[in-house]
Short mmCIF file of C-alpha atoms and ligand atoms in Angstrom, two decimals:
data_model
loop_
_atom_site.label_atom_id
_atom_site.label_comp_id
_atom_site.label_asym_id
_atom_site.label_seq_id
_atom_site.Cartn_x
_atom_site.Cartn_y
_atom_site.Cartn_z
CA UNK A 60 6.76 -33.88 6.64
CA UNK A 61 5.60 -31.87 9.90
CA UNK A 62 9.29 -30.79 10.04
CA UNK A 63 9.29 -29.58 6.50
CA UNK A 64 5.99 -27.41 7.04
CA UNK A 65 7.78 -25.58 9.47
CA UNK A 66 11.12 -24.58 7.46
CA UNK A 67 9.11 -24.26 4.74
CA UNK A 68 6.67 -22.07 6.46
CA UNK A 69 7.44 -18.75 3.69
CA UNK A 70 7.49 -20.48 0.96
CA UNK A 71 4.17 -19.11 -0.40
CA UNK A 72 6.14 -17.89 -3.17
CA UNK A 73 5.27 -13.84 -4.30
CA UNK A 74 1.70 -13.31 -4.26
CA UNK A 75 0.27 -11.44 -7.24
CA UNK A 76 -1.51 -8.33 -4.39
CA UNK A 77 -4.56 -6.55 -5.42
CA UNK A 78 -3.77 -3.16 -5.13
CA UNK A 79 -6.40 0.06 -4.55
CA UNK A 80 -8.56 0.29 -7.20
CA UNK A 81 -8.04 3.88 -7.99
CA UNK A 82 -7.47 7.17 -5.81
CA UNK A 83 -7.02 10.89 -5.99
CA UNK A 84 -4.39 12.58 -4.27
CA UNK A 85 -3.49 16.36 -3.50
CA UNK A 86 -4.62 19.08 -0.94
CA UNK A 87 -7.83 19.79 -0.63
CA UNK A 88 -8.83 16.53 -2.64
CA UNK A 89 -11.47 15.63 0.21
CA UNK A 90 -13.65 18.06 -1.77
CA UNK A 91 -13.55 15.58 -4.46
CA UNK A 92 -14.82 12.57 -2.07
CA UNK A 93 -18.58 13.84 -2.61
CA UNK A 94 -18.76 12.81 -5.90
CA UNK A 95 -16.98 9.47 -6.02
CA UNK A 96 -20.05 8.89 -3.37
CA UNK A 97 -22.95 10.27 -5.55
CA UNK A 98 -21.09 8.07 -8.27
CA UNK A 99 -22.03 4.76 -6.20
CA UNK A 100 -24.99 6.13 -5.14
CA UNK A 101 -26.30 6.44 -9.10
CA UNK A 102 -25.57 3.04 -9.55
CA UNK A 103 -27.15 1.34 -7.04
CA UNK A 104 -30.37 3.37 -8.19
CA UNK A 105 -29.60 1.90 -11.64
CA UNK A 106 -29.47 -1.67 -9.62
CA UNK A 107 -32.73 -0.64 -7.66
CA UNK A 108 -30.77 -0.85 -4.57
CA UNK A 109 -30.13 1.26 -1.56
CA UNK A 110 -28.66 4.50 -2.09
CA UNK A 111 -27.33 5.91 1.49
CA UNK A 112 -24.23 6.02 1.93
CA UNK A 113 -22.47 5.11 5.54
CA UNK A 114 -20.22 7.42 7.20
CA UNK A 115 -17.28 5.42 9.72
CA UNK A 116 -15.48 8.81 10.95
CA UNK A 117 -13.05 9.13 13.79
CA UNK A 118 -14.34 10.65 16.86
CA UNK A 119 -11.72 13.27 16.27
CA UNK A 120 -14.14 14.95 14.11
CA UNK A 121 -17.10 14.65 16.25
CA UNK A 122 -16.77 18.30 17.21
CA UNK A 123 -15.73 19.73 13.55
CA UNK A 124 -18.80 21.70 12.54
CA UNK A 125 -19.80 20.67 9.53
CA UNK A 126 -16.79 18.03 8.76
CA UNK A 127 -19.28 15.53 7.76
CA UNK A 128 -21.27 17.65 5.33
CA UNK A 129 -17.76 18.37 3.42
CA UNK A 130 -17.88 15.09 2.95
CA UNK A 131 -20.83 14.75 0.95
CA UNK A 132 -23.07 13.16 3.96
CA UNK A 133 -26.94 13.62 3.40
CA UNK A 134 -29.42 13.24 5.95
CA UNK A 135 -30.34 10.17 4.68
CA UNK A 136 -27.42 8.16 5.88
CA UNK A 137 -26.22 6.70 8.64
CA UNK A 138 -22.74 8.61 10.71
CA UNK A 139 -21.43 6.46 13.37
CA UNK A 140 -18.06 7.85 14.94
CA UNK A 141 -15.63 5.47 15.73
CA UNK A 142 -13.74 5.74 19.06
CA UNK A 143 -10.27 4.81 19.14
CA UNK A 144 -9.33 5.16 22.48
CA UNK A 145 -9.06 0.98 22.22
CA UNK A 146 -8.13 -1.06 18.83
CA UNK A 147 -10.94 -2.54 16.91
CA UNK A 148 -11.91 -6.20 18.43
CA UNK A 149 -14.05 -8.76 17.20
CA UNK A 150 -16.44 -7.93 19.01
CA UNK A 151 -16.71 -4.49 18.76
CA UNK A 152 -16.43 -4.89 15.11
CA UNK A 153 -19.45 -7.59 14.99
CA UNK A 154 -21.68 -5.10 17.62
CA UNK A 155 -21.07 -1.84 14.89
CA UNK A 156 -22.00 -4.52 11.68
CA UNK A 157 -25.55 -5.54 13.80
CA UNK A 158 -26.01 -1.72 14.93
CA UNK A 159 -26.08 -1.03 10.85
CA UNK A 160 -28.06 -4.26 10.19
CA UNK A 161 -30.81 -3.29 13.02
CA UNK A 162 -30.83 0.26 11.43
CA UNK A 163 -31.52 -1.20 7.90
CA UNK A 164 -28.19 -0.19 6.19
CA UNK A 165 -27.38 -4.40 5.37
CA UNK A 166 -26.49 -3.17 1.89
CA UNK A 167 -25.60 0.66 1.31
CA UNK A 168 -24.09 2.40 -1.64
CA UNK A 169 -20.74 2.57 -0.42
CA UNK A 170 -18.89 2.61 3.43
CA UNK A 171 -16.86 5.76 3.79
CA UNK A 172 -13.43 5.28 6.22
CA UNK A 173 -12.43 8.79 7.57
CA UNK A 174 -9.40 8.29 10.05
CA UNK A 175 -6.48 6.71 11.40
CA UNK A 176 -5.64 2.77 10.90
CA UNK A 177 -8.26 2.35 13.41
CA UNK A 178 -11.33 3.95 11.75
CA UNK A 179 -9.92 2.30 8.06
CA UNK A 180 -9.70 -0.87 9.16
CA UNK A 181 -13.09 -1.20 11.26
CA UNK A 182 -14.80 -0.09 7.54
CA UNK A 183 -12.94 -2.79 6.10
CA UNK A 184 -13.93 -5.39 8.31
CA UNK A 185 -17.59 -3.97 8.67
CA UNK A 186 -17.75 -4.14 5.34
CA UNK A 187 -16.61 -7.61 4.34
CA UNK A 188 -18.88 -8.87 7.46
CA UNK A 189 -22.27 -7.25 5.91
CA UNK A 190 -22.23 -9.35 2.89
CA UNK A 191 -20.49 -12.44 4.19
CA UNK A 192 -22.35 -12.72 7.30
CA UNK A 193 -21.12 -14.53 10.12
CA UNK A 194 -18.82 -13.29 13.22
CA UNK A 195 -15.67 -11.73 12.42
CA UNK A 196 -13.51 -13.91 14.29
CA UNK A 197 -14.91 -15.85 11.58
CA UNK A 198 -12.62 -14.59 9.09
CA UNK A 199 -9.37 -13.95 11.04
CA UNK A 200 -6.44 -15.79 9.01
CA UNK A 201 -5.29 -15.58 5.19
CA UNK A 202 -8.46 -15.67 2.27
CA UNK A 203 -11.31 -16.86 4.78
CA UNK A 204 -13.43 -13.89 2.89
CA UNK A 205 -15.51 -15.78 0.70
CA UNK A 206 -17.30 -12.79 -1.53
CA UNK A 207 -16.38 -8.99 -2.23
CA UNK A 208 -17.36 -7.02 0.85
CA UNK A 209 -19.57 -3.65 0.44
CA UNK A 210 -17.87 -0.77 -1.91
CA UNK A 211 -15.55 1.17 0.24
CA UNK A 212 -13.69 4.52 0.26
CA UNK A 213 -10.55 5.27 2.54
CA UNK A 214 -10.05 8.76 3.74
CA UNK A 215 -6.60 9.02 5.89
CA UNK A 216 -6.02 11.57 8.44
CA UNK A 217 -2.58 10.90 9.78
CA UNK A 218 0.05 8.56 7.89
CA UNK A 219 1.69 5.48 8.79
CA UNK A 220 -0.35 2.62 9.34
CA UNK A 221 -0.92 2.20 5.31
CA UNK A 222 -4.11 0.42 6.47
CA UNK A 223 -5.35 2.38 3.24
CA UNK A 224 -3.35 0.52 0.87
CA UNK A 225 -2.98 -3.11 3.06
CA UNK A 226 -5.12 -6.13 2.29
CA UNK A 227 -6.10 -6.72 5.85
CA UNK A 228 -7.88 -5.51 9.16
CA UNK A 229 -6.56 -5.52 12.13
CA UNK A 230 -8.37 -6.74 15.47
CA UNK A 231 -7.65 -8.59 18.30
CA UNK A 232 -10.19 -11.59 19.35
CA UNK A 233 -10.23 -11.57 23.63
CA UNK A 234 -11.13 -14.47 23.68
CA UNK A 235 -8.28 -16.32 22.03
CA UNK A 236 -6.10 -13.02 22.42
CA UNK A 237 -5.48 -13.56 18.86
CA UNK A 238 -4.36 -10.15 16.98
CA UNK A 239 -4.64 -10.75 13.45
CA UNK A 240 -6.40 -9.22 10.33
CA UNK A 241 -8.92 -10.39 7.49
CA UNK A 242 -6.07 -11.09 5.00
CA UNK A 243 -7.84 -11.12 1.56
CA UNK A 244 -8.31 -9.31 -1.66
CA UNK A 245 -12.10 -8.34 -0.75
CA UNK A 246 -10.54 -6.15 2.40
CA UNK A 247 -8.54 -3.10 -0.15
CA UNK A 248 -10.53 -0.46 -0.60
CA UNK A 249 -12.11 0.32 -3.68
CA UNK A 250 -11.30 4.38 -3.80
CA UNK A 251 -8.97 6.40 -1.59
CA UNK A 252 -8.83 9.99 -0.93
CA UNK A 253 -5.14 11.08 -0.17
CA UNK A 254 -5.72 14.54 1.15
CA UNK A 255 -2.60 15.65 3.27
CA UNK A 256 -4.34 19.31 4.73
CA UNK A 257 -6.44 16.10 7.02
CA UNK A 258 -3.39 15.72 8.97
CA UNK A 259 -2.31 19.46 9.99
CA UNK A 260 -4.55 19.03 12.94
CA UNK A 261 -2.49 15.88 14.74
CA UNK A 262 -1.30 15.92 17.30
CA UNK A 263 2.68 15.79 17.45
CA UNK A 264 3.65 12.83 19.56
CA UNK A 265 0.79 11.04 17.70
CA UNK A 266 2.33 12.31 13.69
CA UNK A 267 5.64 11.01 14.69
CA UNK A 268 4.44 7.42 16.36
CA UNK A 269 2.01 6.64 13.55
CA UNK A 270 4.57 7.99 10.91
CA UNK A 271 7.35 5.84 12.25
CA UNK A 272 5.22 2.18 11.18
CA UNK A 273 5.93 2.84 7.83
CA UNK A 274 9.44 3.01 8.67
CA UNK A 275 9.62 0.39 10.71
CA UNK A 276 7.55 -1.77 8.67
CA UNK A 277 10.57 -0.99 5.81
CA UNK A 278 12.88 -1.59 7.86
CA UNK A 279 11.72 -4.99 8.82
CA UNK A 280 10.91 -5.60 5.29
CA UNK A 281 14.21 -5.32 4.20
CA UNK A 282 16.57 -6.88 6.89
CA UNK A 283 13.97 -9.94 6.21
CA UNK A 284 15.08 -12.87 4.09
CA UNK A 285 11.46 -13.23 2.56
CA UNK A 286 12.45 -10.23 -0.21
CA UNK A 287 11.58 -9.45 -3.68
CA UNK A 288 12.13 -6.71 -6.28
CA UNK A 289 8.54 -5.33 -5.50
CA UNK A 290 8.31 -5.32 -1.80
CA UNK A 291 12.14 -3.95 -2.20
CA UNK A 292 10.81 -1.04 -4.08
CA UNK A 293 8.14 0.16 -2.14
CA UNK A 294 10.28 -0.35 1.11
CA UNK A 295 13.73 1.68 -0.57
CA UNK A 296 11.12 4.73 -1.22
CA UNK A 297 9.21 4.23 1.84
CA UNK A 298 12.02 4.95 3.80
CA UNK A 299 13.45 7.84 1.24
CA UNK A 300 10.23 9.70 1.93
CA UNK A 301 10.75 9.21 5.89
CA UNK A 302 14.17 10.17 6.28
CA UNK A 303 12.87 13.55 4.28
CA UNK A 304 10.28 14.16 6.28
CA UNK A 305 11.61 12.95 10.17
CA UNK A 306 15.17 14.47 9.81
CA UNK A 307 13.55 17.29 8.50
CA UNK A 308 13.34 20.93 10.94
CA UNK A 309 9.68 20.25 10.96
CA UNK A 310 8.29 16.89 10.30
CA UNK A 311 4.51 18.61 9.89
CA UNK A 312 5.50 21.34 7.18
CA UNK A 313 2.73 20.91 3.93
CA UNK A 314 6.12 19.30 1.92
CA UNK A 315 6.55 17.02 4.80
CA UNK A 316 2.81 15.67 5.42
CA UNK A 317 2.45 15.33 1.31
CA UNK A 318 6.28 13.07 1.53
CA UNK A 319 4.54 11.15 4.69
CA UNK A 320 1.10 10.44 3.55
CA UNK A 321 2.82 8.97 -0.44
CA UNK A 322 5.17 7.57 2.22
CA UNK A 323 2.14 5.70 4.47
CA UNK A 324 0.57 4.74 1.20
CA UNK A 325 4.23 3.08 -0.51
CA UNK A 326 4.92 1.60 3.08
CA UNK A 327 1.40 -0.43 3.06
CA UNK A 328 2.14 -1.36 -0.23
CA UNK A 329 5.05 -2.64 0.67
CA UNK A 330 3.98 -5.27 3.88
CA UNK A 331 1.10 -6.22 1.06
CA UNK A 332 4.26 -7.69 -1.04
CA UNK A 333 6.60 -8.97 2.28
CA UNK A 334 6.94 -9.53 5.75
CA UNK A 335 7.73 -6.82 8.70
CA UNK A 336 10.40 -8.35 11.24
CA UNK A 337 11.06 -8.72 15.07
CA UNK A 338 9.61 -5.40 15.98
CA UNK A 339 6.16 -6.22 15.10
CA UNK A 340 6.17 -9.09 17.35
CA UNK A 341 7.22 -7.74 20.13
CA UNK A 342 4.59 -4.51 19.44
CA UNK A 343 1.84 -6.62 19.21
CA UNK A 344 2.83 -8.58 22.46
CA UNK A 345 2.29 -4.82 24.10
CA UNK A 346 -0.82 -4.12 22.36
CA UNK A 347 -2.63 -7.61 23.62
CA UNK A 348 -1.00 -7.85 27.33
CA UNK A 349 -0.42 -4.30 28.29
CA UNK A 350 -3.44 -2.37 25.56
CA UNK A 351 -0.62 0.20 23.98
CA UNK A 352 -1.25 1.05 20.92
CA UNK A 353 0.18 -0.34 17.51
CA UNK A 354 2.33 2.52 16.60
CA UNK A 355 3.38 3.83 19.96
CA UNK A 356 3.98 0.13 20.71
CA UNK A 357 6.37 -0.40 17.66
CA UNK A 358 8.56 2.68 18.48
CA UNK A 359 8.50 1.40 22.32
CA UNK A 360 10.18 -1.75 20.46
CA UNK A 361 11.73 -0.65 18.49
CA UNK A 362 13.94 1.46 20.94
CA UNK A 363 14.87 -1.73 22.85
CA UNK A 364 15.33 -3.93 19.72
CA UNK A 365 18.66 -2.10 18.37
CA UNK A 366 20.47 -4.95 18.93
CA UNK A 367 18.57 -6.78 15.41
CA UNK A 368 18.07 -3.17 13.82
CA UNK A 369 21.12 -1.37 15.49
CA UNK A 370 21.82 1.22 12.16
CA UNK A 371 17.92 1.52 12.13
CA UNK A 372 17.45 2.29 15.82
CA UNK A 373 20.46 4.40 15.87
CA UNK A 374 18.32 6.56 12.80
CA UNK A 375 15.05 6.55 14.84
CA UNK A 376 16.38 7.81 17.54
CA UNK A 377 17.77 10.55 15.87
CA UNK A 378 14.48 11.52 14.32
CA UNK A 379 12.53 11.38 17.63
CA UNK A 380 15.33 13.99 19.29
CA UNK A 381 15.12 16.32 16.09
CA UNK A 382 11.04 16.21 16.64
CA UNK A 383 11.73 16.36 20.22
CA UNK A 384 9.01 13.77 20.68
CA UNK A 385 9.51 11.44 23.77
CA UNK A 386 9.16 7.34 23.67
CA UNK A 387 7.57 6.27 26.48
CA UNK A 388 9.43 4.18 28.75
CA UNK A 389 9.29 1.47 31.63
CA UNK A 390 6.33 0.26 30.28
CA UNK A 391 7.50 -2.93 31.48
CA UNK A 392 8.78 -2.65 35.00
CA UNK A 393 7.15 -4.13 37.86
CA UNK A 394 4.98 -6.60 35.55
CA UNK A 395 3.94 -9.89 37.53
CA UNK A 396 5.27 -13.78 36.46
CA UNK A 397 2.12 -14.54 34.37
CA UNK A 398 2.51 -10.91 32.44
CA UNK A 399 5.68 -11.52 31.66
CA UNK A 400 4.82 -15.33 30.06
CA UNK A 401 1.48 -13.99 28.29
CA UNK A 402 4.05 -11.06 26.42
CA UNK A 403 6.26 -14.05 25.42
CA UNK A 404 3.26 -15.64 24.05
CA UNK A 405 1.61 -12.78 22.88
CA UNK A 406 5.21 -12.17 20.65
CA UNK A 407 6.21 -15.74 19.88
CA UNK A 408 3.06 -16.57 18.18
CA UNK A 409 3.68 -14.28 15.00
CA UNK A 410 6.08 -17.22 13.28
CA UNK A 411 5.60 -15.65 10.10
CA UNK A 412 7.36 -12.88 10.56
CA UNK A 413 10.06 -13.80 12.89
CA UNK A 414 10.86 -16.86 10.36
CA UNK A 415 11.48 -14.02 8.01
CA UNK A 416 13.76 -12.10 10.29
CA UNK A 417 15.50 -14.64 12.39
CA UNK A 418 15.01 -18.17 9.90
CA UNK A 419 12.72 -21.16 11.49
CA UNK A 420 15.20 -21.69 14.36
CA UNK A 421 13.98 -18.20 15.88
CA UNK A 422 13.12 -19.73 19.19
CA UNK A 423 16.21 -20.66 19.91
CA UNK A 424 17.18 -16.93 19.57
CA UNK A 425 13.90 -15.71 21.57
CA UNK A 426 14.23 -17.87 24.43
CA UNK A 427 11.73 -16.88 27.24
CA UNK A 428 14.92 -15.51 29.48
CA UNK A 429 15.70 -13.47 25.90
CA UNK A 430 12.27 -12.24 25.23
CA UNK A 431 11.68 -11.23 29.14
CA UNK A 432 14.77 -9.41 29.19
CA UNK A 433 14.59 -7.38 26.10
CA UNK A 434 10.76 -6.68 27.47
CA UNK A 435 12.12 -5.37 30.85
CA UNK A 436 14.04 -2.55 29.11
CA UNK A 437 10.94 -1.61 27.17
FE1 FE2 B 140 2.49 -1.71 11.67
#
């Protein structure tokens, strides 16, 4: 039987996904985003509860006059800015939930998300953690969320991640170096805003990285054997919209950043309804051993991985020439013994998805020599 729980390990059969509740999308629809707050704010006065909103907005914005006030803020409530020079943790998710606790928001109207995958998914793990109490390492795995987490709103301001359409959060636990989400319903938002003007402002190198995970998590999706028509769907269009907008002249035109943010939203949809591949793996072995980012990470990856994705890496690197963006590389070199084994571990681990790309004998494919290797000419 032990045997068969580990062939059988994606045979969870296609999940019915809870999908956003409802959104708006177009330039300038951020204007809009003040009254979907009021809107929560009116009924929690009809509930007698609290009315204040709370504000999670990317540090980015910490120096745009008056940013905050376009979005509706009122004195009243509480504006934390979320840094994002690291990825969120468990613990620095549990510190910002007992920072709002000790400053009596426990219960607000709604939580407002106004950045990058970073800033959306510390909302959505803040905001499960206020109602179901607890730690949030807690709640790392699939359905450990036991009741609906505050009301929340996603605002993106760069594309890629699809944290704004995904039923999880990612952080990494230090402790057990354990990168994984709070995979359940009660983690989609509620309401998104989909304003693509948010995104003129990114930088280029960052655009490009963060646009290329919903490519690569297509990618993944479809060289996978885990497939069906839905996940298909989303992944086809997801990568339509890509190809448009990365082998376009410029990747950051207004056509371009409305194709990539439809494109961020499809390609979260999409790893909601299947599994990414080999590239993720290996990604999130850089993000817990070396710190690199998730998207930055996947395109370091994915460079080195052509020999699973060869059409796909052959593509990407044609995009990344025509935006003349540079992948970083020898991120790898010069790495001690015990670096080299924790990045093994730190890509072996994610069984899920390599099952789906490489069937449950994968570790006879990643060997350690294998794994090393292919990380050496990262
Ligand atoms: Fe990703």
């Amino acid at each position: 039987m032990a045997n068969a729980k580990t062939t059988n390990i994606l045979d969870t059969g296609v999940k019915l996904v809870r999908n956003v509740g409802s959104f708006n999308f177009g330039n300038g629809a951020v204007v809009d985003l003040a009254i979907h707050v009021d809107k929560r704010r009116e009924i929690a006065r009809e509930a007698g509860a609290d009315d204040r909103a709370v504000y999670l907005v990317d540090e980015f914005f910490e120096s745009s006059e008056g940013f905050v006030s376009l979005l509706g803020s009122r004195h009243e409530d509480h504006v934390a800015y979320v840094g994002t020079a690291d990825e969120p943790t468990t613990d620095s998710i549990d510190k910002l939930t007992a920072k709002l606790i000790a400053k009596g928001f426990s219960n607000p109207a709604t939580i407002v998300g106004v950045g990058g995958g970073i800033t959306l998914d510390t909302a959505k793990a803040v905001a499960n953690l206020l109602t179901n109490g607890g730690n949030a390492a807690d709640y790392q795995g699939w359905d450990l969320v036991k009741v609906p987490g505050v009301h929340k709103i996603g605002v993106p301001t760069i594309s890629g991640t699809g944290s704004e359409a995904t039923r999880t959060c990612v952080m990494t636990n230090k402790k057990t170096g354990l990168k994984l989400g709070m995979n359940s319903d009660h983690t989609v938002f509620n309401h998104l805003v989909l304003d693509p003007n948010l995104t003129a402002t990114v930088p280029r190198d960052q655009y490009f990285y963060t646009g290329m995970d919903a490519y690569i998590h297509c990618v993944e999706a479809l060289a996978g054997s885990y497939r069906n028509a839905i996940g298909d769907a989303y992944s086809q269009e997801t990568l339509n919209l890509c190809r448009k907008v990365f082998l376009a002249d410029d990747m950051m035109s207004t056509e371009a950043r409305e194709q990539l943010m439809v494109a961020s939203y499809l390609g979260g949809s999409a790893i909601a309804a299947s599994y990414v591949g080999v590239v993720h793996p290996f990604s999130a072995g850089l993000s817990v051993v070396l710190g690199i980012h998730h998207c930055v990470a996947n395109c370091i990856a994915l460079k080195a991985l052509g020999e699973f994705y060869p059409e796909a890496n052959k593509e990407f690197l044609k995009m990344a020439e025509r935006q003349k963006v540079l992948i970083p590389a020898g991120v790898c070199s010069n790495l001690s013994d015990e670096q080299y084994e924790a990045l093994f571990k730190g890509t072996i681990v994610h069984e899920k998805p390599l099952t789906n790309a490489l069937g449950s004998d994968f570790r006879e494919i990643l060997t350690i020599d294998k794994v090393v290797a292919l990380f050496k000419q990262m």
